[in-house]
Short mmCIF file of C-alpha atoms and ligand atoms in Angstrom, two decimals:
data_model
loop_
_atom_site.label_atom_id
_atom_site.label_comp_id
_atom_site.label_asym_id
_atom_site.label_seq_id
_atom_site.Cartn_x
_atom_site.Cartn_y
_atom_site.Cartn_z
CA UNK P 1172 167.24 186.71 68.65
CA UNK P 1173 167.80 185.25 65.18
CA UNK P 1174 164.80 184.05 63.28
CA UNK P 1175 166.58 180.80 62.50
CA UNK P 1176 169.16 179.23 64.75
CA UNK P 1177 169.39 176.13 62.57
CA UNK P 1178 170.77 176.24 59.03
CA UNK P 1179 171.15 173.57 56.40
CA UNK P 1180 173.83 174.41 53.85
CA UNK P 1181 173.83 172.38 50.67
CA UNK P 1182 176.57 172.24 48.04
CA UNK P 1183 177.69 169.87 45.26
CA UNK P 1184 180.71 168.94 47.40
CA UNK P 1185 181.58 169.05 51.10
CA UNK P 1186 185.15 168.59 52.33
CA UNK P 1187 184.89 167.27 55.87
CA UNK P 1188 188.62 166.92 56.37
CA UNK P 1189 188.23 163.47 57.90
CA UNK P 1190 186.92 161.34 55.05
CA UNK P 1191 186.24 161.39 51.33
CA UNK P 1192 184.64 164.39 49.66
CA UNK P 1193 180.87 164.21 50.12
CA UNK P 1194 179.00 164.57 46.84
CA UNK P 1195 175.74 166.57 46.97
CA UNK P 1196 176.52 167.19 50.59
CA UNK P 1197 175.01 169.22 53.37
CA UNK P 1198 176.01 170.69 56.71
CA UNK P 1199 173.47 171.27 59.46
CA UNK P 1200 174.40 173.94 62.00
CA UNK P 1201 172.81 175.21 65.18
CA UNK P 1202 173.88 178.06 67.45
CA UNK P 1203 177.33 178.39 65.92
CA UNK P 1204 178.16 174.70 65.82
CA UNK P 1205 178.01 171.96 63.23
CA UNK P 1206 175.35 169.45 64.24
CA UNK P 1207 175.51 167.04 61.31
CA UNK P 1208 177.29 166.60 58.00
CA UNK P 1209 176.60 164.12 55.23
CA UNK P 1210 174.81 163.55 51.94
CA UNK P 1211 171.97 166.04 51.40
CA UNK P 1212 169.50 163.20 51.01
CA UNK P 1213 170.13 162.18 54.63
CA UNK P 1214 169.73 165.68 56.04
CA UNK P 1215 167.11 167.28 53.80
CA UNK P 1216 164.25 166.83 56.23
CA UNK P 1217 166.02 168.71 59.03
CA UNK P 1218 163.97 171.54 60.51
CA UNK P 1219 166.26 174.35 59.43
CA UNK P 1220 166.56 177.27 57.04
CA UNK P 1221 168.17 175.90 53.89
CA UNK P 1222 170.78 177.77 51.85
CA UNK P 1223 172.05 176.34 48.58
CA UNK P 1224 175.60 176.91 47.38
CA UNK P 1225 175.44 175.75 43.79
CA UNK P 1226 178.90 175.75 42.18
CA UNK P 1227 180.66 175.73 45.55
CA UNK P 1228 182.44 173.40 47.87
CA UNK P 1229 181.97 173.69 51.62
CA UNK P 1230 185.27 173.45 53.50
CA UNK P 1231 186.74 174.04 56.95
CA UNK P 1232 188.23 177.49 57.49
CA UNK P 1233 192.00 177.91 57.20
CA UNK P 1234 194.75 178.38 59.78
CA UNK P 1235 197.89 180.44 59.16
CA UNK P 1236 200.73 179.18 61.34
CA UNK P 1237 203.25 181.95 60.71
CA UNK P 1238 202.73 185.66 60.12
CA UNK P 1239 204.13 188.99 61.32
CA UNK P 1240 201.17 191.38 61.32
CA UNK P 1241 203.42 194.04 62.82
CA UNK P 1242 205.39 194.26 59.56
CA UNK P 1243 202.35 194.83 57.36
CA UNK P 1244 203.17 198.52 56.82
CA UNK P 1245 206.41 197.40 55.14
CA UNK P 1246 204.61 195.79 52.20
CA UNK P 1247 206.70 198.01 49.89
CA UNK P 1248 209.61 195.63 50.50
CA UNK P 1249 207.83 192.79 48.71
CA UNK P 1250 206.65 195.03 45.88
CA UNK P 1251 210.25 195.22 44.69
CA UNK P 1252 211.87 192.47 42.69
CA UNK P 1253 212.53 189.21 44.55
CA UNK P 1254 215.54 188.99 46.80
CA UNK P 1255 217.48 186.02 45.30
CA UNK P 1256 218.74 184.55 48.52
CA UNK P 1257 220.49 187.52 50.14
CA UNK P 1258 218.92 187.15 53.58
CA UNK P 1259 221.16 189.61 55.39
CA UNK P 1260 220.63 192.18 52.64
CA UNK P 1261 216.87 191.84 53.04
CA UNK P 1262 217.07 192.08 56.86
CA UNK P 1263 219.10 195.28 56.45
CA UNK P 1264 216.40 196.76 54.18
CA UNK P 1265 213.73 195.62 56.62
CA UNK P 1266 215.40 197.27 59.60
CA UNK P 1267 216.02 200.46 57.65
CA UNK P 1268 212.41 200.59 56.44
CA UNK P 1269 211.17 199.89 59.96
CA UNK P 1270 213.25 202.74 61.37
CA UNK P 1271 211.98 205.12 58.70
CA UNK P 1272 208.33 204.11 59.13
CA UNK P 1273 207.81 204.03 62.84
CA UNK P 1274 204.52 205.93 63.15
CA UNK P 1275 202.60 203.61 65.49
CA UNK P 1276 199.21 204.52 64.10
CA UNK P 1277 200.31 203.51 60.61
CA UNK P 1278 201.88 200.29 61.94
CA UNK P 1279 198.70 199.45 63.81
CA UNK P 1280 196.31 200.28 60.96
CA UNK P 1281 198.33 198.25 58.46
CA UNK P 1282 198.31 195.29 60.86
CA UNK P 1283 194.53 195.47 61.19
CA UNK P 1284 194.16 195.72 57.41
CA UNK P 1285 196.34 192.63 57.04
CA UNK P 1286 194.23 190.78 59.59
CA UNK P 1287 191.10 191.76 57.68
CA UNK P 1288 192.73 190.47 54.49
CA UNK P 1289 193.46 187.16 56.17
CA UNK P 1290 189.85 186.88 57.28
CA UNK P 1291 188.63 187.79 53.81
CA UNK P 1292 190.75 184.95 52.46
CA UNK P 1293 189.16 182.39 54.77
CA UNK P 1294 191.69 182.35 57.60
CA UNK P 1295 190.11 181.75 61.02
CA UNK P 1296 193.27 181.65 63.19
CA UNK P 1297 196.80 182.97 62.84
CA UNK P 1298 200.03 182.45 64.77
CA UNK P 1299 201.41 185.97 64.78
CA UNK P 1300 205.01 186.80 65.68
CA UNK P 1301 205.82 190.32 66.85
CA UNK P 1302 208.32 192.38 68.79
CA UNK P 1303 205.89 194.81 70.44
CA UNK P 1304 203.86 193.63 73.42
CA UNK P 1305 200.87 195.73 72.34
CA UNK P 1306 200.54 193.60 69.22
CA UNK P 1307 199.04 190.82 71.35
CA UNK P 1308 195.81 192.83 71.32
CA UNK P 1309 195.57 193.09 67.52
CA UNK P 1310 192.98 190.34 67.25
CA UNK P 1311 190.55 191.86 69.74
CA UNK P 1312 187.16 192.11 68.09
CA UNK P 1313 188.23 190.13 65.02
CA UNK P 1314 186.81 186.79 64.00
CA UNK P 1315 190.27 185.64 62.99
CA UNK P 1316 191.83 184.53 66.27
CA UNK P 1317 195.34 185.85 66.80
CA UNK P 1318 197.79 183.64 68.67
CA UNK P 1319 200.41 186.21 69.43
CA UNK P 1320 204.03 185.31 70.22
CA UNK P 1321 206.44 187.95 71.49
CA UNK P 1322 209.73 187.28 69.73
CA UNK P 1323 213.01 187.63 71.61
CA UNK P 1324 216.46 188.07 70.11
CA UNK P 1325 219.90 188.05 71.70
CA UNK P 1326 222.65 185.76 70.51
CA UNK P 1327 225.39 186.01 73.08
CA UNK P 1328 227.07 188.26 75.65
CA UNK P 1329 225.17 191.39 76.55
CA UNK P 1330 222.43 190.91 73.94
CA UNK P 1331 221.51 187.45 75.23
CA UNK P 1332 221.70 188.61 78.86
CA UNK P 1333 219.29 191.48 78.22
CA UNK P 1334 216.87 189.20 76.38
CA UNK P 1335 216.94 186.77 79.32
CA UNK P 1336 216.33 189.63 81.74
CA UNK P 1337 213.46 190.89 79.60
CA UNK P 1338 211.99 187.38 79.44
CA UNK P 1339 211.97 186.99 83.21
CA UNK P 1340 209.75 190.09 83.49
CA UNK P 1341 207.14 189.11 80.90
CA UNK P 1342 203.74 187.99 82.24
CA UNK P 1343 203.26 184.23 82.16
CA UNK P 1344 200.20 184.50 79.92
CA UNK P 1345 202.18 186.08 77.07
CA UNK P 1346 203.47 183.48 74.59
CA UNK P 1347 207.08 184.03 73.59
CA UNK P 1348 209.13 182.90 70.61
CA UNK P 1349 212.78 182.72 69.64
CA UNK P 1350 213.76 184.47 66.41
CA UNK P 1351 216.26 182.06 64.85
CA UNK P 1352 219.31 179.97 65.79
CA UNK P 1353 221.58 182.73 64.44
CA UNK P 1354 219.96 185.51 66.45
CA UNK P 1355 218.65 183.92 69.67
CA UNK P 1356 221.41 182.32 71.75
CA UNK P 1357 221.41 178.82 73.25
CA UNK P 1358 220.52 179.94 76.78
CA UNK P 1359 217.71 182.11 75.47
CA UNK P 1360 216.33 179.31 73.29
CA UNK P 1361 216.40 176.89 76.23
CA UNK P 1362 214.72 179.43 78.52
CA UNK P 1363 212.02 180.05 75.93
CA UNK P 1364 211.43 176.32 75.59
CA UNK P 1365 211.13 175.92 79.37
CA UNK P 1366 208.65 178.75 79.47
CA UNK P 1367 206.62 177.26 76.63
CA UNK P 1368 206.62 173.87 78.38
CA UNK P 1369 205.45 175.44 81.64
CA UNK P 1370 202.51 176.96 79.78
CA UNK P 1371 201.94 173.77 77.76
CA UNK P 1372 202.46 175.81 74.62
CA UNK P 1373 204.53 175.89 71.48
CA UNK P 1374 208.06 177.04 70.97
CA UNK P 1375 208.22 178.56 67.51
CA UNK P 1376 211.18 179.99 65.64
CA UNK P 1377 212.59 180.48 62.15
CA UNK P 1378 214.76 177.46 61.38
CA UNK P 1379 217.05 176.69 58.44
CA UNK P 1380 215.67 179.42 56.21
CA UNK P 1381 218.81 180.36 54.29
CA UNK P 1382 222.21 178.91 53.37
CA UNK P 1383 223.73 181.92 55.16
CA UNK P 1384 222.19 180.74 58.42
CA UNK P 1385 223.68 177.27 57.96
CA UNK P 1386 227.07 178.73 57.07
CA UNK P 1387 227.06 180.80 60.25
CA UNK P 1388 226.11 177.86 62.48
CA UNK P 1389 228.62 175.54 60.84
CA UNK P 1390 231.60 177.88 60.62
CA UNK P 1391 230.79 180.99 62.64
CA UNK P 1392 231.48 183.00 59.48
CA UNK P 1393 229.77 184.35 56.40
CA UNK P 1394 227.38 187.24 55.90
CA UNK P 1395 225.56 186.73 59.21
CA UNK P 1396 228.77 187.18 61.18
CA UNK P 1397 229.36 190.56 59.56
CA UNK P 1398 225.73 191.54 59.92
CA UNK P 1399 225.60 190.67 63.63
CA UNK P 1400 228.88 192.46 64.33
CA UNK P 1401 227.51 195.51 62.50
CA UNK P 1402 224.47 195.37 64.81
CA UNK P 1403 226.73 195.52 67.86
CA UNK P 1404 226.45 191.84 68.82
CA UNK P 1405 229.64 190.55 70.49
CA UNK P 1406 229.74 187.79 67.94
CA UNK P 1407 233.17 186.53 69.10
CA UNK P 1408 231.44 185.28 72.23
CA UNK P 1409 229.26 182.93 70.20
CA UNK P 1410 230.65 179.44 69.80
CA UNK P 1411 229.39 178.13 66.51
CA UNK P 1412 227.94 174.65 67.06
CA UNK P 1413 229.48 173.34 63.83
CA UNK P 1414 226.26 171.75 62.59
CA UNK P 1415 223.01 172.57 60.84
CA UNK P 1416 220.08 174.31 62.51
CA UNK P 1417 217.92 171.27 63.29
CA UNK P 1418 220.81 169.24 64.70
CA UNK P 1419 221.82 172.24 66.77
CA UNK P 1420 218.32 172.73 68.21
CA UNK P 1421 218.18 169.05 69.02
CA UNK P 1422 221.51 169.33 70.83
CA UNK P 1423 219.86 172.03 72.97
CA UNK P 1424 217.05 169.58 73.79
CA UNK P 1425 214.30 171.83 72.47
CA UNK P 1426 212.86 169.72 69.65
CA UNK P 1427 209.63 167.91 70.46
CA UNK P 1428 206.00 167.74 69.40
CA UNK P 1429 205.48 171.25 70.75
CA UNK P 1430 208.20 172.79 68.59
CA UNK P 1431 207.29 174.61 65.40
CA UNK P 1432 210.20 175.05 63.01
CA UNK P 1433 209.34 177.74 60.48
CA UNK P 1434 210.71 177.51 56.89
CA UNK P 1435 212.80 174.33 57.25
CA UNK P 1436 214.42 174.84 53.85
CA UNK P 1437 218.04 173.84 54.43
CA UNK P 1438 217.79 170.60 56.35
CA UNK P 1439 219.83 167.49 55.64
CA UNK P 1440 218.37 163.99 55.43
CA UNK P 1441 219.65 163.20 58.89
CA UNK P 1442 217.91 166.32 60.20
CA UNK P 1443 214.63 165.34 58.56
CA UNK P 1444 214.85 162.04 60.45
CA UNK P 1445 215.55 163.98 63.65
CA UNK P 1446 212.48 166.17 63.14
CA UNK P 1447 210.42 163.04 62.56
CA UNK P 1448 211.84 161.26 65.60
CA UNK P 1449 211.10 164.24 67.86
CA UNK P 1450 207.63 164.80 66.41
CA UNK P 1451 208.35 168.46 65.61
CA UNK P 1452 206.14 170.35 63.16
CA UNK P 1453 207.49 172.30 60.19
CA UNK P 1454 205.70 175.40 58.96
CA UNK P 1455 206.31 175.78 55.24
CA UNK P 1456 206.29 179.34 53.90
CA UNK P 1457 206.47 178.69 50.15
CA UNK P 1458 205.45 182.20 49.08
CA UNK P 1459 207.98 183.92 51.30
CA UNK P 1460 210.69 181.42 50.35
CA UNK P 1461 210.04 182.10 46.69
CA UNK P 1462 210.25 185.87 47.14
CA UNK P 1463 213.40 185.59 49.25
CA UNK P 1464 214.96 183.13 46.80
CA UNK P 1465 216.15 180.90 49.63
CA UNK P 1466 215.28 177.62 47.91
CA UNK P 1467 212.70 174.88 48.34
CA UNK P 1468 212.06 172.88 51.50
CA UNK P 1469 212.44 169.09 51.04
CA UNK P 1470 208.69 168.66 51.39
CA UNK P 1471 208.46 165.21 49.75
CA UNK P 1472 211.06 163.82 52.15
CA UNK P 1473 209.30 165.39 55.12
CA UNK P 1474 205.97 163.90 54.07
CA UNK P 1475 207.60 160.50 53.55
CA UNK P 1476 208.66 160.60 57.21
CA UNK P 1477 205.22 161.78 58.40
CA UNK P 1478 206.48 165.09 59.74
CA UNK P 1479 203.43 167.25 60.52
CA UNK P 1480 203.43 170.13 58.05
CA UNK P 1481 201.52 173.40 58.28
CA UNK P 1482 201.51 176.58 56.20
CA UNK P 1483 202.34 180.20 56.92
CA UNK P 1484 202.21 183.33 54.84
CA UNK P 1485 205.06 185.07 56.69
CA UNK P 1486 204.76 188.87 56.49
CA UNK P 1487 203.82 191.31 53.77
CA UNK P 1488 207.46 192.43 53.86
CA UNK P 1489 208.52 189.13 52.24
CA UNK P 1490 205.31 188.02 50.57
CA UNK P 1491 203.11 190.26 48.43
CA UNK P 1492 200.01 188.14 49.09
CA UNK P 1493 198.55 187.23 52.47
CA UNK P 1494 196.59 184.23 51.38
CA UNK P 1495 196.85 180.58 52.30
CA UNK P 1496 195.28 179.80 48.92
CA UNK P 1497 198.34 181.38 47.35
CA UNK P 1498 200.62 179.38 49.66
CA UNK P 1499 198.90 176.16 48.59
CA UNK P 1500 199.25 177.15 44.95
CA UNK P 1501 202.96 177.99 45.23
CA UNK P 1502 203.61 174.78 47.16
CA UNK P 1503 201.90 172.73 44.43
CA UNK P 1504 203.84 174.54 41.71
CA UNK P 1505 207.12 173.90 43.52
CA UNK P 1506 206.26 170.29 44.40
CA UNK P 1507 203.86 168.98 41.74
CA UNK P 1508 204.07 165.42 43.06
CA UNK P 1509 202.45 166.14 46.41
CA UNK P 1510 198.87 164.98 46.91
CA UNK P 1511 196.53 168.00 46.89
CA UNK P 1512 194.61 166.51 49.87
CA UNK P 1513 197.82 166.67 51.92
CA UNK P 1514 198.34 170.29 50.91
CA UNK P 1515 194.81 171.29 51.91
CA UNK P 1516 195.27 169.55 55.27
CA UNK P 1517 198.40 171.67 55.88
CA UNK P 1518 196.33 174.84 55.50
CA UNK P 1519 193.42 173.63 57.61
CA UNK P 1520 193.37 170.54 59.84
CA UNK P 1521 197.11 170.34 60.61
CA UNK P 1522 197.30 174.00 61.57
CA UNK P 1523 194.20 173.84 63.75
CA UNK P 1524 195.54 170.80 65.58
CA UNK P 1525 198.94 172.44 66.09
CA UNK P 1526 197.40 175.52 67.70
CA UNK P 1527 195.23 173.36 69.95
CA UNK P 1528 192.08 174.22 67.97
CA UNK P 1529 191.44 170.77 66.54
CA UNK P 1530 188.16 170.42 68.45
CA UNK P 1531 186.76 173.62 66.91
CA UNK P 1532 188.43 174.22 63.55
CA UNK P 1533 190.08 172.40 60.68
CA UNK P 1534 187.36 169.83 59.99
CA UNK P 1535 183.64 169.74 59.30
CA UNK P 1536 182.30 167.28 61.86
CA UNK P 1537 179.60 167.55 64.54
CA UNK P 1538 180.74 169.81 67.36
CA UNK P 1539 183.11 172.11 65.45
CA UNK P 1540 182.50 175.80 64.79
CA UNK P 1541 180.05 176.60 62.01
CA UNK P 1542 182.52 179.24 60.72
CA UNK P 1543 182.94 177.35 57.48
CA UNK P 1544 183.73 178.42 53.94
CA UNK P 1545 181.74 178.17 50.74
CA UNK P 1546 184.42 178.21 48.06
CA UNK P 1547 183.56 178.67 44.40
CA UNK P 1548 184.70 175.56 42.61
CA UNK P 1549 184.22 174.50 38.99
CA UNK P 1550 185.05 170.83 39.79
CA UNK P 1551 182.70 168.43 38.03
CA UNK P 1552 183.56 165.41 40.12
CA UNK P 1553 184.91 164.79 43.60
CA UNK P 1554 188.34 163.71 42.35
CA UNK P 1555 189.00 167.29 41.16
CA UNK P 1556 187.92 169.14 44.29
CA UNK P 1557 191.27 169.21 46.13
CA UNK P 1558 193.08 169.81 42.86
CA UNK P 1559 191.03 172.96 42.37
CA UNK P 1560 191.20 174.13 45.99
CA UNK P 1561 194.98 173.89 46.11
CA UNK P 1562 195.76 175.34 42.70
CA UNK P 1563 193.31 178.24 42.43
CA UNK P 1564 195.53 180.73 44.29
CA UNK P 1565 194.71 184.04 45.93
CA UNK P 1566 191.98 184.97 43.46
CA UNK P 1567 189.74 182.15 44.62
CA UNK P 1568 186.23 183.32 45.49
CA UNK P 1569 184.76 182.41 48.83
CA UNK P 1570 182.30 183.45 51.47
CA UNK P 1571 181.90 182.62 55.12
CA UNK P 1572 178.89 180.57 56.05
CA UNK P 1573 178.64 182.08 59.55
ZN1 ZN U 1437 208.82 184.93 59.75
#
């Protein structure tokens, strides 16, 4: 039994996630939960062991809404120079590297290392996309909770049929995901949505990441057509919908508040309105997008229409850093006009709510987990706190409170 089950953490600033920054704030915890939060002066007489975090800000832990832990052993791909938009070229290199580096022990160890890195960078939960069923166990024993999604691909003909057959045999408690509108066919996407709905869960997929994707959906041609044909997909059997990715997904009836569109770079104004009308969430991956050279998501327009936005690191194969602090920094560099408070919410509260963890993570209020962060912060007044948190990047210093 612990000597103290009650702790009082004091810091110059506390970010509760639900109200203004608390100056000279404190958080009282007991048995793994937050009991009270407020100005230190109101809590100082609590019967608890006190720990002072001078020079820090206390914040909720972070939530990563898109990663591929399974690809962590392919970090060499993001050590090279950035890709400059050639999505199919990068996928070719990825598949080749994956074939050459298939030792399962190495794959597994690299995934665990990546998970440890996420934890070290303050991430308490991660939506992880993988192609191997065993990867659903990666989070066992880790404090960072892994929400694993088994990703299915198959665009048309035989490839879509086999994916559908595979899907029908997967246990109901395994979450599944589509890959992308250019690689998972319409029947497969619908079946995955029905399955997600039955389990009251999310449908997640890569959406509108590159111009090549849009070209393929609009015209049926371009680099993706050649790539898919090269992979043995009977691409002639795919009827291109003649529209962008979001419009296409909406035509399939799969866009709603339980749909997570990852990347969302190449979306037209009309599609932004569609996302807003359906209540779908967009996961921005600014670091990966920058490395891949696919362009910038229309974040300001999405925010203007109140589209829920969350952040994802994507994998080490397309992003040299696995840090949501880095994602926040890149997002702010790319979109300097966005309020830093909104950016921090994307990495914390919005992600927690999306994964159904809003009662436990993403805020500092009574009843949530006491797994909070003490983040080193040179801010002198409360107006600078979010500015610092969202622009410090991956080298930010932090420790876990519990
Ligand atoms: Zn991804």
